[in-house]
Coordinates of C-alpha atoms and ligand atoms in Angstrom, one line a residue:
M1 CA 1.1 -30.8 19.2
P2 CA 4.7 -30.1 18.4
F3 CA 4.7 -26.6 19.7
S4 CA 2.1 -24.1 20.8
F5 CA 1.1 -20.6 20.1
D6 CA 0.9 -20.0 23.9
V7 CA 4.5 -21.0 24.8
H8 CA 5.4 -18.4 27.4
E9 CA 9.2 -18.3 27.3
P10 CA 10.6 -15.0 28.2
A11 CA 10.1 -13.2 24.9
V12 CA 13.3 -12.1 23.4
Y13 CA 12.5 -9.3 21.0
R14 CA 14.9 -7.2 18.9
E15 CA 17.6 -5.2 20.5
P16 CA 16.4 -1.6 20.1
A17 CA 18.3 -0.3 17.1
P18 CA 19.2 3.4 16.7
I19 CA 16.5 5.3 14.9
D20 CA 17.3 5.5 11.2
H21 CA 14.8 7.8 9.4
D22 CA 15.7 6.4 6.1
D23 CA 14.9 2.9 6.9
P24 CA 11.2 2.0 6.4
F25 CA 11.8 -1.6 7.3
Q26 CA 12.8 -0.4 10.8
S27 CA 9.6 1.8 10.9
M28 CA 7.5 -1.2 10.2
M29 CA 9.4 -3.3 12.7
E30 CA 9.0 -0.8 15.5
R31 CA 5.2 -1.1 15.2
F32 CA 5.4 -4.9 14.7
D33 CA 7.3 -5.1 18.0
V34 CA 4.6 -3.3 20.0
A35 CA 1.9 -5.5 18.5
A36 CA 4.0 -8.7 19.1
E37 CA 4.3 -7.8 22.8
I38 CA 0.6 -7.3 23.1
L39 CA 0.0 -10.6 21.4
E40 CA 2.7 -12.3 23.6
L41 CA 3.8 -13.7 20.3
N42 CA 5.7 -17.0 20.5
P43 CA 9.4 -15.9 20.2
G44 CA 10.0 -18.4 17.4
F45 CA 7.1 -17.1 15.5
Y46 CA 8.3 -13.6 16.1
E47 CA 11.7 -14.4 14.6
Y48 CA 10.0 -16.1 11.6
L49 CA 7.5 -13.3 11.0
C50 CA 9.8 -10.4 11.2
R51 CA 11.9 -11.6 8.3
P52 CA 11.0 -11.9 4.7
S53 CA 10.7 -15.4 3.6
R54 CA 12.6 -14.9 0.2
I55 CA 14.4 -12.1 -1.5
H56 CA 15.1 -12.1 -5.2
I57 CA 17.6 -9.6 -6.6
T58 CA 18.0 -9.5 -10.4
S59 CA 20.2 -7.5 -12.8
V60 CA 18.0 -6.5 -15.6
P61 CA 19.8 -5.6 -18.8
V62 CA 17.9 -3.4 -21.2
E63 CA 18.9 -2.2 -24.7
M64 CA 18.2 1.5 -24.6
D65 CA 16.9 3.4 -27.6
S66 CA 20.5 4.7 -28.2
G67 CA 21.6 1.1 -28.7
R68 CA 23.6 1.0 -25.4
V69 CA 22.9 -1.7 -22.9
K70 CA 22.0 -0.5 -19.4
V71 CA 21.7 -2.7 -16.4
F72 CA 19.0 -2.0 -13.8
E73 CA 18.7 -3.6 -10.3
G74 CA 15.4 -5.3 -9.7
Y75 CA 13.9 -6.8 -6.5
R76 CA 11.1 -9.0 -5.5
V77 CA 10.7 -9.7 -1.8
I78 CA 8.3 -12.4 -0.7
H79 CA 7.6 -11.5 2.9
N80 CA 5.2 -14.3 3.7
N81 CA 2.8 -16.7 2.1
V82 CA 1.2 -18.5 5.1
L83 CA -2.3 -17.2 4.2
G84 CA -2.0 -17.8 0.4
P85 CA -0.1 -16.7 -2.7
S86 CA 2.0 -13.6 -2.0
K87 CA 0.6 -10.3 -3.3
G88 CA 2.0 -6.9 -3.9
G89 CA 2.9 -4.2 -6.4
I90 CA 6.0 -3.3 -8.3
R91 CA 7.4 0.2 -8.0
Y92 CA 9.7 1.9 -10.4
A93 CA 11.8 4.8 -8.9
P94 CA 15.4 6.0 -8.8
D95 CA 15.6 5.8 -5.0
V96 CA 14.0 2.4 -4.5
T97 CA 16.1 0.4 -2.0
L98 CA 16.0 -3.3 -1.0
N99 CA 15.1 -2.3 2.6
E100 CA 12.2 -0.2 1.4
V101 CA 10.9 -3.1 -0.7
K102 CA 11.3 -5.4 2.4
A103 CA 9.2 -3.0 4.5
L104 CA 6.6 -2.7 1.8
A105 CA 6.4 -6.5 1.4
G106 CA 5.9 -6.8 5.2
W107 CA 3.1 -4.2 5.1
M108 CA 1.4 -6.2 2.4
T109 CA 1.4 -9.3 4.7
W110 CA -0.4 -7.4 7.5
K111 CA -2.6 -5.5 5.1
C112 CA -4.0 -8.6 3.4
A113 CA -4.5 -10.4 6.7
L114 CA -6.2 -7.4 8.3
V115 CA -8.8 -7.0 5.5
D116 CA -9.3 -10.7 5.2
V117 CA -7.9 -11.2 1.8
P118 CA -6.4 -14.7 1.4
F119 CA -3.0 -13.6 0.3
G120 CA 0.5 -13.3 1.8
G121 CA 2.7 -10.2 1.3
A122 CA 5.3 -9.3 -1.4
K123 CA 6.6 -6.3 -3.2
G124 CA 8.8 -5.6 -6.1
G125 CA 10.9 -2.7 -7.2
I126 CA 13.3 -1.6 -10.0
V127 CA 15.8 1.1 -9.5
C128 CA 15.1 3.3 -12.5
D129 CA 13.8 6.7 -13.4
P130 CA 10.7 6.1 -15.6
S131 CA 10.4 9.8 -16.4
E132 CA 13.7 9.6 -18.3
M133 CA 12.8 6.4 -20.2
S134 CA 10.8 6.0 -23.4
P135 CA 7.8 3.7 -23.5
K136 CA 9.8 1.1 -25.5
E137 CA 12.6 1.2 -22.9
L138 CA 10.0 0.7 -20.2
E139 CA 8.5 -2.2 -22.1
R140 CA 11.8 -3.9 -22.5
L141 CA 12.7 -3.3 -18.8
T142 CA 9.3 -4.8 -17.7
R143 CA 9.4 -7.8 -19.9
R144 CA 13.0 -8.7 -19.0
Y145 CA 12.3 -8.3 -15.2
T146 CA 9.2 -10.5 -15.6
A147 CA 11.1 -13.1 -17.6
D148 CA 13.8 -13.1 -14.9
L149 CA 11.1 -13.7 -12.2
F150 CA 9.1 -16.2 -14.3
D151 CA 9.6 -19.0 -11.7
V152 CA 8.7 -16.7 -8.8
F153 CA 5.4 -15.2 -10.3
G154 CA 2.3 -17.3 -10.8
P155 CA -1.5 -17.0 -10.1
D156 CA -1.0 -19.5 -7.2
K157 CA 2.4 -18.3 -6.2
D158 CA 3.1 -14.6 -6.3
I159 CA 0.9 -12.0 -8.0
P160 CA 2.2 -8.5 -8.8
A161 CA 0.2 -5.3 -9.2
P162 CA 0.8 -1.6 -9.8
D163 CA 2.5 0.6 -7.3
M164 CA 4.4 3.9 -7.5
N165 CA 5.1 4.8 -11.2
T166 CA 3.7 1.6 -12.6
N167 CA 0.3 1.3 -14.3
E168 CA -2.1 -0.8 -16.3
Q169 CA 0.1 -0.8 -19.4
I170 CA 3.0 -2.1 -17.4
M171 CA 0.8 -4.9 -15.9
A172 CA -0.3 -5.8 -19.5
W173 CA 3.4 -6.3 -20.4
V174 CA 3.8 -8.5 -17.3
L175 CA 0.8 -10.5 -18.3
D176 CA 1.9 -10.9 -21.9
T177 CA 5.5 -11.9 -21.0
Y178 CA 4.5 -14.4 -18.4
S179 CA 1.9 -15.9 -20.7
M180 CA 4.3 -16.2 -23.6
H181 CA 6.7 -18.2 -21.4
A182 CA 3.9 -20.3 -19.9
R183 CA 2.5 -21.0 -23.4
R184 CA -1.0 -20.0 -22.3
T185 CA -2.8 -16.8 -21.4
E186 CA -2.6 -16.5 -17.7
N187 CA -4.5 -13.4 -16.8
A188 CA -4.7 -14.1 -13.0
V189 CA -0.9 -13.8 -12.7
V190 CA -1.2 -10.0 -12.3
T191 CA -3.8 -7.5 -11.1
G192 CA -4.4 -3.9 -11.9
K193 CA -4.3 -4.7 -15.7
P194 CA -6.6 -3.1 -18.3
V195 CA -10.3 -4.2 -18.1
G196 CA -9.9 -5.5 -21.7
L197 CA -7.3 -8.1 -20.5
G198 CA -9.3 -9.3 -17.5
G199 CA -8.8 -6.4 -15.2
S200 CA -11.5 -5.5 -12.7
R201 CA -13.8 -2.6 -13.1
G202 CA -13.1 -0.2 -10.3
R203 CA -9.6 -1.4 -9.6
R204 CA -8.0 1.9 -10.7
E205 CA -10.0 3.9 -8.3
A206 CA -10.0 1.2 -5.5
T207 CA -7.3 2.6 -3.3
G208 CA -8.7 6.1 -3.3
R209 CA -12.2 4.8 -2.8
G210 CA -11.1 2.8 0.2
V211 CA -9.5 5.9 1.6
M212 CA -12.8 7.7 1.3
T213 CA -14.7 4.9 2.9
V214 CA -12.6 4.7 6.0
T215 CA -12.5 8.5 6.3
M216 CA -16.3 8.5 6.3
A217 CA -16.2 5.7 9.0
A218 CA -13.8 7.8 11.1
M219 CA -15.9 10.9 10.8
E220 CA -19.0 8.9 12.0
R221 CA -17.0 7.8 15.0
L222 CA -16.0 11.3 15.8
G223 CA -19.4 12.7 15.2
L224 CA -18.2 14.9 12.3
A225 CA -20.3 15.7 9.3
P226 CA -18.5 15.6 5.9
S227 CA -19.9 19.0 5.0
D228 CA -18.3 20.6 8.0
C229 CA -14.8 19.1 7.2
T230 CA -11.9 20.5 5.3
V231 CA -9.4 18.1 3.7
A232 CA -5.7 18.4 2.6
V233 CA -4.3 15.7 0.3
Q234 CA -0.6 15.2 -0.2
G235 CA 0.0 13.6 -3.6
F236 CA -2.1 13.9 -6.7
G237 CA -1.4 10.5 -8.3
N238 CA -3.8 7.7 -8.6
V239 CA -4.5 7.4 -4.9
G240 CA -4.5 11.1 -3.9
S241 CA -6.5 12.4 -6.8
T242 CA -9.2 9.8 -6.5
A243 CA -9.4 10.2 -2.7
A244 CA -9.7 14.0 -3.2
E245 CA -12.4 13.6 -5.8
L246 CA -14.5 11.2 -3.8
L247 CA -14.1 13.1 -0.5
A248 CA -15.3 16.2 -2.3
A249 CA -18.2 14.2 -3.7
Q250 CA -19.1 13.3 -0.1
G251 CA -19.5 17.0 0.7
C252 CA -16.0 17.7 2.2
T253 CA -14.2 20.9 1.2
V254 CA -10.8 19.9 -0.2
V255 CA -8.7 23.0 0.5
A256 CA -5.2 21.7 -0.5
V257 CA -3.5 19.2 -2.7
S258 CA 0.1 18.8 -3.8
D259 CA 2.2 16.9 -6.3
V260 CA 5.9 17.0 -7.2
T261 CA 5.5 20.6 -8.3
G262 CA 4.4 21.8 -4.9
G263 CA 1.2 22.5 -3.0
Y264 CA -2.0 24.2 -4.2
Y265 CA -4.4 25.8 -1.7
N266 CA -7.8 27.4 -1.9
E267 CA -9.7 28.2 1.3
A268 CA -13.0 28.1 -0.5
G269 CA -12.3 24.6 -1.9
L270 CA -10.5 23.3 -4.9
D271 CA -12.2 22.1 -8.0
I272 CA -10.7 18.6 -8.1
K273 CA -12.3 17.6 -11.4
E274 CA -10.8 20.6 -13.1
M275 CA -7.4 19.8 -11.5
Q276 CA -7.6 16.2 -12.8
T277 CA -8.3 17.5 -16.3
Y278 CA -5.5 20.0 -16.0
V279 CA -3.1 17.3 -15.1
E280 CA -4.2 15.2 -18.1
Q281 CA -3.6 18.1 -20.5
N282 CA -0.4 19.4 -19.0
G283 CA 2.1 16.6 -19.0
G284 CA 0.9 14.9 -15.8
T285 CA 1.5 17.6 -13.2
L286 CA -0.3 20.6 -11.7
D287 CA 2.5 22.9 -12.7
G288 CA 1.1 26.3 -13.6
Y289 CA -2.4 25.6 -12.2
E290 CA -3.9 29.0 -11.5
N291 CA -7.1 28.6 -9.4
A292 CA -5.1 28.1 -6.2
Q293 CA -2.5 29.7 -4.1
P294 CA 0.9 28.0 -4.0
I295 CA 2.0 26.5 -0.6
T296 CA 4.9 24.3 0.4
N297 CA 4.7 20.7 1.3
E298 CA 5.3 21.5 4.9
E299 CA 2.5 24.1 4.9
L300 CA 0.1 21.5 3.5
L301 CA 1.0 18.9 6.1
T302 CA 0.6 21.4 9.0
L303 CA -2.6 23.1 7.7
D304 CA -5.6 23.4 10.0
A305 CA -7.6 21.1 7.8
D306 CA -9.7 18.5 9.7
V307 CA -8.5 15.6 7.5
L308 CA -5.0 15.1 6.2
V309 CA -4.5 12.4 3.6
P310 CA -0.7 11.7 3.0
A311 CA -0.9 9.9 -0.3
A312 CA 2.6 10.5 -1.7
K313 CA 5.4 8.5 -0.1
E314 CA 7.1 7.2 3.0
D315 CA 8.5 9.3 5.9
Q316 CA 6.5 12.5 5.5
I317 CA 5.2 13.1 9.0
D318 CA 8.0 13.4 11.6
R319 CA 7.7 14.6 15.2
E320 CA 7.7 18.3 14.2
I321 CA 5.0 17.9 11.6
A322 CA 3.0 15.9 14.1
E323 CA 3.3 18.6 16.7
E324 CA 2.2 21.3 14.2
T325 CA -0.5 19.6 12.2
G326 CA -4.1 20.8 12.8
A327 CA -5.6 17.6 11.5
R328 CA -8.1 15.6 13.6
I329 CA -8.0 12.6 11.3
I330 CA -5.0 11.4 9.3
V331 CA -5.7 8.8 6.6
E332 CA -2.6 7.2 5.3
G333 CA -3.2 6.7 1.6
A334 CA 0.6 6.1 1.1
N335 CA 2.5 3.2 2.7
G336 CA 4.6 4.3 5.7
P337 CA 4.0 8.1 5.6
T338 CA 4.3 8.5 9.4
L339 CA 7.5 7.9 11.3
P340 CA 7.3 6.0 14.5
E341 CA 8.5 9.1 16.4
A342 CA 5.3 10.9 15.4
D343 CA 2.9 8.2 16.5
E344 CA 3.0 9.1 20.2
V345 CA 2.7 12.8 19.5
L346 CA -0.4 12.2 17.4
Q347 CA -1.8 9.8 19.9
D348 CA -1.3 12.4 22.7
K349 CA -3.0 15.1 20.7
G350 CA -6.0 12.8 20.1
V351 CA -5.5 12.7 16.3
L352 CA -7.2 9.6 14.9
V353 CA -4.6 8.1 12.5
I354 CA -6.0 5.5 10.1
P355 CA -2.9 3.5 9.3
D356 CA -1.6 2.6 5.9
I357 CA -2.3 -1.1 6.2
L358 CA -6.0 -0.2 6.7
A359 CA -6.4 3.1 4.9
N360 CA -4.9 2.0 1.6
A361 CA -6.1 -1.6 1.6
G362 CA -8.8 -0.9 -1.0
G363 CA -6.3 -1.5 -3.8
V364 CA -5.3 -5.0 -2.8
T365 CA -8.9 -5.8 -1.9
V366 CA -10.1 -5.1 -5.5
S367 CA -6.9 -6.9 -6.7
Y368 CA -8.3 -9.9 -4.9
F369 CA -11.7 -9.4 -6.6
E370 CA -9.9 -9.2 -9.9
W371 CA -8.0 -12.5 -9.3
V372 CA -11.3 -14.1 -8.3
Q373 CA -13.0 -12.8 -11.5
D374 CA -10.1 -14.0 -13.7
R375 CA -10.2 -17.5 -12.2
Q376 CA -14.0 -17.7 -12.6
G377 CA -13.9 -16.2 -16.0
F378 CA -16.9 -14.1 -14.9
F379 CA -16.7 -10.4 -14.5
W380 CA -18.6 -8.2 -12.1
T381 CA -20.2 -4.8 -12.6
E382 CA -18.5 -1.8 -11.1
E383 CA -21.4 -1.3 -8.7
R384 CA -20.9 -4.8 -7.3
V385 CA -17.1 -4.3 -7.0
N386 CA -17.6 -1.0 -5.1
R387 CA -20.3 -2.4 -2.8
R388 CA -18.1 -5.3 -1.8
L389 CA -15.1 -3.1 -1.4
D390 CA -17.1 -0.7 0.8
R391 CA -18.3 -3.6 3.0
M392 CA -14.8 -5.1 3.5
M393 CA -13.2 -1.7 4.3
R394 CA -15.9 -0.8 6.8
D395 CA -15.7 -4.2 8.4
A396 CA -11.9 -4.0 8.7
F397 CA -12.2 -0.5 10.1
D398 CA -14.7 -1.5 12.8
K399 CA -12.7 -4.6 13.8
A400 CA -9.5 -2.7 14.0
Y401 CA -11.2 0.1 16.0
K402 CA -12.6 -2.5 18.4
T403 CA -9.2 -4.2 18.8
A404 CA -7.5 -0.9 19.5
D405 CA -10.2 -0.1 22.1
E406 CA -9.8 -3.5 23.8
H407 CA -6.0 -3.1 24.2
D408 CA -6.2 0.6 24.8
V409 CA -3.8 1.3 21.9
S410 CA -3.8 3.4 18.7
L411 CA -5.7 2.3 15.7
R412 CA -2.4 1.5 14.0
I413 CA -1.4 -0.9 16.7
G414 CA -4.9 -2.4 16.8
A415 CA -4.6 -3.0 13.0
Y416 CA -1.1 -4.6 13.4
V417 CA -2.4 -6.8 16.2
M418 CA -5.2 -8.0 14.0
G419 CA -3.0 -8.7 11.0
I420 CA -0.2 -10.4 12.9
R421 CA -2.7 -12.5 15.0
K422 CA -4.3 -13.8 11.9
V423 CA -1.0 -14.8 10.3
A424 CA 0.3 -16.3 13.5
E425 CA -2.8 -18.3 14.0
A426 CA -2.6 -19.7 10.5
L427 CA 1.1 -20.5 11.1
R428 CA 0.2 -22.3 14.3
M429 CA -2.5 -24.4 12.5
R430 CA -0.1 -25.2 9.6
G431 CA 2.9 -25.9 11.8
I432 CA 6.5 -25.6 10.8
Y433 CA 7.4 -28.1 8.1
A434 CA 10.6 -29.9 8.9
Ligands
LIG1 N1 0.5 -1.5 -4.5 C1 -0.7 -1.6 -3.8 C2 -0.5 -1.6 -2.3 O1 0.5 -1.2 -1.8 C3 -1.6 -2.7 -4.3 C4 -1.1 -4.1 -4.2 C5 -1.9 -5.1 -4.9 O2 -3.0 -4.8 -5.4 O3 -1.4 -6.3 -4.9 O4 -1.3 -2.0 -1.5

């Protein structure tokens, strides 16, 4: 054997870097370091696994409706593909940075490994403001980005999906552009596409459904009945609104939700279905919704609700919020909503944090189902999708809980240990190609 997983050289981990709140990659690495030490990860593997394997940066020229050409910066980061083709969404936002995409790609690697989905991790992003762009401009942007990355994407290579501000329509354009270049329809190249193009039933709701499943599992562990629990959800996009709806359907009282227009609170419980309809009919936001009391983002995060679901974006729960929150369970629907500085506070307070790589893994799990269905040309019922999703989420939750228990660490670190161990073991079996 050329080298071993068990080499016990003195581990040389990273020099501790000054805390930078705006750097999600550092947030990810701080947790990675703790898990790597527990695993006594071979230092060479450490060095390899903490870096993305490839970074693509592309300048995407788009002819705007005005006739002017505007150039957008696009990224695709392949963090790792030891377990299989790399997988991860594409986000469109004005403040996307390469470091953020690197972190998100790394989280995808650990997430896929943790839930036993045979994919590596990747993420894409384009610096743009989709709210200021027409559908035609968004289509041209998506198609040119896909054409630029034609050699990177592929059903056996790298498979994109939706993420923040991207949706089924955008995935349909990715599919079409890729297929036109490939000279054949290649529906397994992208997931989260419309059902009529080979998308999976249940994919749109999958992340929110997974959030609900692990919340139920956590409540069982803590001996809490859903009907006795109040819930606050930050974010009312695809993940937040579905999670709120399904948690309410389980009997929880959803007392607060928020979106970009602010927080909405009702002590007696919000009518989530009514709020979803309101959003559909009012330009996509809750602005002006009347059956609730307005609250601030900070008030929502520090409410006395039993369950807090941050399902908006990164870096929302800092040390102060952690100190003040009344939640007993935090379920990270978003990627990276909790800063490392808050982890210890929450752990000391006995708050059970279901980490992002576990809590929001329902999306990529059903993406995997979608890819399997596309390749078989045989499509499952929604009931079958949901049943299998439920089983995989519960299984991952139980295993991460057990790992955390064994090492006497938080559920987050337990989840990282599981994900990293799986990738490191595959790497050891494959060896380093010279
Ligand atoms: N963007 C989602 C995530 O962060 C889904 C990725 C996928 O389905 O590939 O997990």
